[in-house]
mmCIF file of C-alpha atoms in Angstrom:
data_model
loop_
_atom_site.group_PDB
_atom_site.id
_atom_site.type_symbol
_atom_site.label_atom_id
_atom_site.label_comp_id
_atom_site.label_asym_id
_atom_site.label_seq_id
_atom_site.Cartn_x
_atom_site.Cartn_y
_atom_site.Cartn_z
ATOM 1 C CA MET A 1 99.111 256.390 110.222
ATOM 2 C CA LEU A 2 100.665 255.806 113.677
ATOM 3 C CA LEU A 3 101.027 252.092 112.952
ATOM 4 C CA ALA A 4 102.457 252.807 109.502
ATOM 5 C CA ASP A 5 105.091 255.071 111.052
ATOM 6 C CA ASP A 6 106.131 252.375 113.507
ATOM 7 C CA LEU A 7 106.275 249.711 110.771
ATOM 8 C CA ALA A 8 108.525 251.990 108.723
ATOM 9 C CA THR A 9 110.770 252.430 111.765
ATOM 10 C CA ILE A 10 110.992 248.652 112.235
ATOM 11 C CA ASP A 11 111.974 248.347 108.570
ATOM 12 C CA SER A 12 114.880 250.699 109.281
ATOM 13 C CA PHE A 13 116.262 248.495 112.069
ATOM 14 C CA PRO A 14 119.227 246.390 110.903
ATOM 15 C CA ARG A 15 118.750 242.645 110.781
ATOM 16 C CA VAL A 16 120.970 241.277 113.531
ATOM 17 C CA GLU A 17 122.351 237.760 113.740
ATOM 18 C CA GLU A 18 119.444 235.738 115.069
ATOM 19 C CA ALA A 19 119.913 233.399 118.026
ATOM 20 C CA TYR A 20 117.516 230.909 116.398
ATOM 21 C CA ASP A 21 118.645 231.164 112.746
ATOM 22 C CA GLU A 22 118.775 227.367 112.509
ATOM 23 C CA PHE A 23 114.961 227.400 112.682
ATOM 24 C CA SER A 24 114.469 229.542 109.585
ATOM 25 C CA SER A 25 115.296 230.109 105.923
ATOM 26 C CA GLY A 26 114.922 233.150 103.720
ATOM 27 C CA TYR A 27 114.331 236.569 105.239
ATOM 28 C CA TRP A 28 113.381 236.373 108.918
ATOM 29 C CA LYS A 29 113.764 239.561 110.944
ATOM 30 C CA ASN A 30 113.347 239.431 114.711
ATOM 31 C CA CYS A 31 113.631 242.703 116.673
ATOM 32 C CA SER A 32 113.644 242.687 120.483
ATOM 33 C CA LEU A 33 111.405 245.406 121.956
ATOM 34 C CA TRP A 34 111.413 244.033 125.538
ATOM 35 C CA ASN A 35 113.718 241.302 126.818
ATOM 36 C CA SER A 36 115.709 240.159 129.851
ATOM 37 C CA SER A 37 118.759 242.347 129.181
ATOM 38 C CA GLY A 38 117.276 245.510 127.678
ATOM 39 C CA GLU A 39 119.707 245.177 124.762
ATOM 40 C CA ALA A 40 118.149 245.429 121.286
ATOM 41 C CA SER A 41 120.729 243.029 119.849
ATOM 42 C CA ASP A 42 119.705 240.284 122.315
ATOM 43 C CA THR A 43 117.250 237.894 120.616
ATOM 44 C CA MET A 44 117.603 234.954 123.020
ATOM 45 C CA TYR A 45 114.580 233.915 125.106
ATOM 46 C CA ARG A 46 115.587 233.327 128.730
ATOM 47 C CA ASP A 47 113.924 231.924 131.823
ATOM 48 C CA ILE A 48 113.769 235.152 133.893
ATOM 49 C CA GLU A 49 112.145 235.945 137.218
ATOM 50 C CA SER A 50 112.051 239.739 136.906
ATOM 51 C CA GLN A 51 110.019 241.956 134.587
ATOM 52 C CA ALA A 52 111.269 242.415 131.025
ATOM 53 C CA ARG A 53 113.226 245.545 130.182
ATOM 54 C CA GLU A 54 112.357 247.768 127.214
ATOM 55 C CA THR A 55 115.071 248.079 124.557
ATOM 56 C CA ASP A 56 116.021 251.104 122.478
ATOM 57 C CA TYR A 57 113.963 249.592 119.642
ATOM 58 C CA GLY A 58 110.845 249.481 121.803
ATOM 59 C CA LYS A 59 111.301 253.090 122.857
ATOM 60 C CA ARG A 60 111.396 254.173 119.195
ATOM 61 C CA LEU A 61 107.937 252.686 118.475
ATOM 62 C CA PRO A 62 105.442 254.925 120.318
ATOM 63 C CA TYR A 63 102.252 253.370 118.902
ATOM 64 C CA LEU A 64 103.298 249.753 119.509
ATOM 65 C CA GLU A 65 104.739 250.644 122.902
ATOM 66 C CA SER A 66 101.436 252.166 123.983
ATOM 67 C CA LEU A 67 99.479 249.229 122.537
ATOM 68 C CA VAL A 68 101.517 246.687 124.511
ATOM 69 C CA ARG A 69 101.402 248.689 127.751
ATOM 70 C CA LYS A 70 97.672 249.390 127.428
ATOM 71 C CA HIS A 71 96.464 245.866 126.704
ATOM 72 C CA PHE A 72 98.860 243.499 128.488
ATOM 73 C CA ASP A 73 99.875 242.853 132.078
ATOM 74 C CA MET A 74 103.486 244.049 131.913
ATOM 75 C CA SER A 75 104.328 242.398 135.234
ATOM 76 C CA ARG A 76 103.934 239.042 133.426
ATOM 77 C CA VAL A 77 105.735 239.963 130.190
ATOM 78 C CA THR A 78 109.139 238.325 129.658
ATOM 79 C CA MET A 79 109.770 239.291 126.032
ATOM 80 C CA VAL A 80 108.222 241.296 123.177
ATOM 81 C CA ARG A 81 109.479 240.960 119.616
ATOM 82 C CA ALA A 82 108.618 242.505 116.271
ATOM 83 C CA ARG A 83 108.892 239.847 113.599
ATOM 84 C CA ASN A 84 108.826 239.736 109.823
ATOM 85 C CA LEU A 85 108.956 236.709 107.549
ATOM 86 C CA VAL A 86 109.314 237.340 103.790
ATOM 87 C CA ASP A 87 109.537 234.579 101.168
ATOM 88 C CA ALA A 88 110.680 232.351 104.005
ATOM 89 C CA MET A 89 109.652 229.900 106.677
ATOM 90 C CA VAL A 90 110.321 228.831 110.240
ATOM 91 C CA ILE A 91 110.500 225.046 110.246
ATOM 92 C CA PRO A 92 108.521 222.867 112.680
ATOM 93 C CA HIS A 93 109.906 223.128 116.211
ATOM 94 C CA ARG A 94 108.952 223.355 119.864
ATOM 95 C CA ASP A 95 109.958 226.218 122.135
ATOM 96 C CA PHE A 96 110.648 226.125 125.877
ATOM 97 C CA VAL A 97 111.932 222.522 125.816
ATOM 98 C CA GLU A 98 115.225 223.724 127.328
ATOM 99 C CA LEU A 99 113.625 225.711 130.151
ATOM 100 C CA GLU A 100 113.466 224.397 133.690
ATOM 101 C CA LYS A 101 110.000 225.604 134.696
ATOM 102 C CA ARG A 102 106.841 223.715 133.866
ATOM 103 C CA LYS A 103 105.916 224.621 130.290
ATOM 104 C CA GLU A 104 102.323 225.261 131.316
ATOM 105 C CA GLN A 105 103.538 228.450 133.021
ATOM 106 C CA TYR A 106 104.532 230.045 129.699
ATOM 107 C CA PHE A 107 102.078 231.836 127.464
ATOM 108 C CA ARG A 108 102.708 233.366 124.033
ATOM 109 C CA LEU A 109 100.512 235.805 122.115
ATOM 110 C CA PHE A 110 100.862 236.751 118.474
ATOM 111 C CA MET A 111 99.423 239.774 116.654
ATOM 112 C CA VAL A 112 99.733 240.286 112.896
ATOM 113 C CA LEU A 113 100.171 243.941 111.938
ATOM 114 C CA GLU A 114 99.955 243.550 108.139
ATOM 115 C CA ASP A 115 97.523 241.413 106.153
ATOM 116 C CA ASN A 116 98.995 238.790 103.854
ATOM 117 C CA PRO A 117 96.951 235.755 102.683
ATOM 118 C CA ALA A 118 100.168 233.974 101.677
ATOM 119 C CA ALA A 119 101.469 233.989 105.261
ATOM 120 C CA LEU A 120 100.370 230.966 107.302
ATOM 121 C CA HIS A 121 101.002 229.415 110.702
ATOM 122 C CA SER A 122 100.594 225.824 111.837
ATOM 123 C CA ASP A 123 100.674 223.639 114.895
ATOM 124 C CA GLU A 124 99.622 220.129 115.841
ATOM 125 C CA THR A 125 95.951 221.054 115.339
ATOM 126 C CA GLY A 126 96.324 222.197 111.727
ATOM 127 C CA VAL A 127 97.080 225.233 109.539
ATOM 128 C CA PHE A 128 95.615 228.706 110.056
ATOM 129 C CA ARG A 129 95.979 232.307 108.927
ATOM 130 C CA MET A 130 96.309 235.094 111.482
ATOM 131 C CA ARG A 131 94.413 238.234 110.493
ATOM 132 C CA PRO A 132 95.121 241.843 111.560
ATOM 133 C CA GLY A 133 93.093 242.769 114.634
ATOM 134 C CA GLU A 134 93.215 239.259 116.059
ATOM 135 C CA VAL A 135 95.237 238.286 119.133
ATOM 136 C CA TRP A 136 96.344 234.665 118.921
ATOM 137 C CA PHE A 137 97.489 232.338 121.650
ATOM 138 C CA LEU A 138 100.277 230.237 120.151
ATOM 139 C CA ASP A 139 101.092 227.078 122.063
ATOM 140 C CA ALA A 140 104.827 227.327 121.499
ATOM 141 C CA ALA A 141 105.428 224.232 123.642
ATOM 142 C CA SER A 142 103.749 222.168 120.915
ATOM 143 C CA VAL A 143 105.245 221.658 117.456
ATOM 144 C CA HIS A 144 104.584 224.736 115.301
ATOM 145 C CA ALA A 145 105.829 226.472 112.154
ATOM 146 C CA ALA A 146 105.270 229.562 110.006
ATOM 147 C CA VAL A 147 105.655 230.401 106.326
ATOM 148 C CA ASN A 148 105.256 233.323 103.942
ATOM 149 C CA PHE A 149 104.991 232.021 100.384
ATOM 150 C CA SER A 150 105.142 235.570 98.970
ATOM 151 C CA THR A 151 107.674 238.408 98.794
ATOM 152 C CA ARG A 152 105.237 240.756 100.547
ATOM 153 C CA SER A 153 105.974 241.938 104.076
ATOM 154 C CA ARG A 154 104.019 240.538 107.030
ATOM 155 C CA GLN A 155 105.052 242.302 110.219
ATOM 156 C CA SER A 156 103.829 240.993 113.562
ATOM 157 C CA ILE A 157 104.277 241.291 117.313
ATOM 158 C CA CYS A 158 105.077 238.328 119.580
ATOM 159 C CA VAL A 159 104.515 238.741 123.352
ATOM 160 C CA ASP A 160 105.725 236.150 125.882
ATOM 161 C CA PHE A 161 104.405 235.835 129.461
ATOM 162 C CA VAL A 162 105.308 233.705 132.459
ATOM 163 C CA PHE A 163 103.245 232.742 135.525
ATOM 164 C CA ASP A 164 104.269 231.300 138.879
ATOM 165 C CA GLY A 165 101.517 228.679 138.781
ATOM 166 C CA PRO A 166 98.150 227.864 137.163
ATOM 167 C CA PHE A 167 96.438 230.754 135.376
ATOM 168 C CA GLU A 168 93.537 231.597 133.065
ATOM 169 C CA ASP A 169 94.188 232.804 129.512
ATOM 170 C CA TRP A 170 92.402 236.114 130.034
ATOM 171 C CA GLU A 171 94.796 237.073 132.847
ATOM 172 C CA VAL A 172 97.409 238.344 130.378
ATOM 173 C CA PHE A 173 95.078 241.223 129.410
ATOM 174 C CA THR A 174 94.533 244.405 131.390
ATOM 175 C CA ASP A 175 90.895 244.369 130.221
ATOM 176 C CA GLN A 176 89.168 240.975 130.291
ATOM 177 C CA LYS A 177 86.822 242.085 127.471
ATOM 178 C CA THR A 178 89.812 241.852 125.123
ATOM 179 C CA TYR A 179 89.663 238.085 125.519
ATOM 180 C CA ARG A 180 87.483 236.743 122.663
ATOM 181 C CA PRO A 181 87.789 232.962 122.299
ATOM 182 C CA ASP A 182 84.567 232.892 120.250
ATOM 183 C CA ILE A 183 86.158 234.296 117.047
ATOM 184 C CA THR A 184 86.216 231.728 114.222
ATOM 185 C CA PRO A 185 89.730 231.329 112.794
ATOM 186 C CA GLU A 186 90.520 231.199 109.089
ATOM 187 C CA THR A 187 91.763 227.732 108.132
ATOM 188 C CA PRO A 188 92.885 227.322 104.495
ATOM 189 C CA PHE A 189 91.961 224.259 102.474
ATOM 190 C CA ARG A 190 94.609 221.539 102.361
ATOM 191 C CA GLN A 191 94.520 218.853 99.691
ATOM 192 C CA PRO A 192 94.264 215.211 100.742
ATOM 193 C CA GLN A 193 97.449 213.158 100.752
ATOM 194 C CA ASP A 194 97.995 211.396 97.419
ATOM 195 C CA ALA A 195 98.104 207.608 97.319
ATOM 196 C CA ASP A 196 101.644 207.681 95.895
ATOM 197 C CA PHE A 197 102.935 210.253 98.397
ATOM 198 C CA THR A 198 105.134 207.756 100.255
ATOM 199 C CA GLU A 199 106.759 206.557 97.041
ATOM 200 C CA ARG A 200 107.495 210.128 95.934
ATOM 201 C CA LEU A 201 108.952 210.789 99.365
ATOM 202 C CA ARG A 202 111.271 207.808 99.095
ATOM 203 C CA ALA A 203 112.551 209.121 95.782
ATOM 204 C CA LEU A 204 114.292 211.931 97.678
ATOM 205 C CA ALA A 205 116.663 209.314 99.110
ATOM 206 C CA ALA A 206 118.354 209.133 95.710
ATOM 207 C CA VAL A 207 119.289 212.816 95.732
ATOM 208 C CA ILE A 208 119.798 213.874 99.366
ATOM 209 C CA ASP A 209 123.387 214.522 100.441
ATOM 210 C CA HIS A 210 125.261 216.763 102.878
ATOM 211 C CA ASP A 211 125.126 219.720 100.489
ATOM 212 C CA ASN A 212 121.339 219.687 100.001
ATOM 213 C CA PHE A 213 120.298 218.293 103.402
ATOM 214 C CA LYS A 214 118.964 221.701 104.474
ATOM 215 C CA ASP A 215 117.095 222.138 101.168
ATOM 216 C CA VAL A 216 115.350 218.779 101.599
ATOM 217 C CA LEU A 217 114.523 219.647 105.209
ATOM 218 C CA PHE A 218 112.806 222.882 104.223
ATOM 219 C CA LEU A 219 111.023 221.210 101.315
ATOM 220 C CA LEU A 220 109.567 218.583 103.654
ATOM 221 C CA SER A 221 108.692 221.268 106.215
ATOM 222 C CA LYS A 222 106.441 223.017 103.677
ATOM 223 C CA VAL A 223 104.391 219.950 102.767
ATOM 224 C CA HIS A 224 101.890 220.174 105.642
ATOM 225 C CA PHE A 225 100.884 223.763 104.776
ATOM 226 C CA ARG A 226 99.239 222.617 101.519
ATOM 227 C CA THR A 227 98.623 218.910 102.166
ATOM 228 C CA ASP A 228 96.517 217.459 104.982
ATOM 229 C CA VAL A 229 99.314 215.652 106.835
ATOM 230 C CA PRO A 230 100.571 216.081 110.424
ATOM 231 C CA ILE A 231 103.201 218.735 111.095
ATOM 232 C CA THR A 232 104.974 216.223 113.335
ATOM 233 C CA ALA A 233 105.656 213.949 110.333
ATOM 234 C CA THR A 234 108.260 216.333 108.924
ATOM 235 C CA TYR A 235 111.244 214.913 110.813
ATOM 236 C CA ASP A 236 110.053 211.322 110.530
ATOM 237 C CA TRP A 237 110.087 211.765 106.746
ATOM 238 C CA LEU A 238 113.548 213.317 106.886
ATOM 239 C CA VAL A 239 114.929 210.412 108.899
ATOM 240 C CA GLU A 240 113.393 207.878 106.495
ATOM 241 C CA VAL A 241 114.795 209.714 103.466
ATOM 242 C CA CYS A 242 118.257 209.754 105.037
ATOM 243 C CA LYS A 243 118.036 206.073 105.914
ATOM 244 C CA GLY A 244 117.102 205.362 102.296
ATOM 245 C CA SER A 245 120.218 207.177 101.107
ATOM 246 C CA GLY A 246 122.418 204.610 102.844
ATOM 247 C CA ASP A 247 124.510 207.357 104.449
ATOM 248 C CA ASP A 248 124.648 206.699 108.193
ATOM 249 C CA THR A 249 126.055 210.167 108.941
ATOM 250 C CA LEU A 250 123.029 211.762 107.266
ATOM 251 C CA THR A 251 120.694 209.542 109.266
ATOM 252 C CA HIS A 252 122.460 210.493 112.497
ATOM 253 C CA LYS A 253 122.209 214.177 111.569
ATOM 254 C CA ALA A 254 118.466 213.869 110.871
ATOM 255 C CA GLU A 255 117.819 212.022 114.147
ATOM 256 C CA LYS A 256 119.851 214.596 116.090
ATOM 257 C CA LEU A 257 117.916 217.402 114.391
ATOM 258 C CA ARG A 258 114.571 215.800 115.288
ATOM 259 C CA ARG A 259 115.616 215.578 118.928
ATOM 260 C CA TYR A 260 116.835 219.176 118.970
ATOM 261 C CA MET A 261 113.819 220.674 117.232
ATOM 262 C CA VAL A 262 110.904 218.833 118.821
ATOM 263 C CA GLU A 263 112.077 216.572 121.660
ATOM 264 C CA LYS A 264 114.783 217.871 123.981
ATOM 265 C CA ARG A 265 117.713 220.304 124.116
ATOM 266 C CA VAL A 266 119.677 221.978 126.877
ATOM 267 C CA MET A 267 119.976 225.690 127.615
ATOM 268 C CA ASN A 268 122.196 227.535 125.089
ATOM 269 C CA GLU A 269 122.592 224.397 122.957
ATOM 270 C CA ARG A 270 123.138 225.180 119.277
ATOM 271 C CA LEU A 271 122.872 222.940 116.236
ATOM 272 C CA SER A 272 123.996 223.788 112.720
ATOM 273 C CA ILE A 273 122.278 222.207 109.727
ATOM 274 C CA ALA A 274 124.630 223.817 107.205
ATOM 275 C CA PRO A 275 127.160 221.653 105.346
ATOM 276 C CA ALA A 276 130.486 221.265 107.134
ATOM 277 C CA ALA A 277 133.175 223.647 105.897
#
């Protein structure tokens, strides 16, 4: 009941303009509960030295506030967000590539608050489903993505930590017994890649243009959730499709997008994938 009340409160929060909207399609709601500024409208992750500040949103969620404070070392927390992804996806990308500190000093945990078999996550190791009650370490410095193939809600909590140097995973918890690396994850079946997959991929070159570039990108981003192919292939496919179209500006856009999403970007850099006005 306490969790249900907090989830209903999160539903009442307005969806603000998201700092990372270029990573997603469909309905993606990202509410800041703790961050560097203490402002609920601030969704940008920053490289901060001081402890995160609770926002007005966080203060309105008594159950989730107590859960976070009880189980996690707040002196290490840099950001806490409530997230929801409905009939939508977050395309493959790497986080922290624009930050100055060594990426090994950042640690991200994810907790699903609602069960939804149609909601999946992925990284360079494969595809998996997070279940309520589990606390997942998500290596956000590697290429990762998320999708909800249904119109059902799937609320979750994302907690970011930072350390000054080397650390052990269990150090983020106030009680070491919370750390359970022995739990077997749920990994959905993915069909083998068809022999004619490459040819079907090349066929997209005949239809891709500046108006549907984003549509093709998100189509290719979904492939690895159902087919046993690497998540990192998404942007390689996009570049090849654009090259096949014969449009050099599309190819340049795809190569720039690949760099931005998975290779390198600078602090506060933005990149639009929408058609030019």
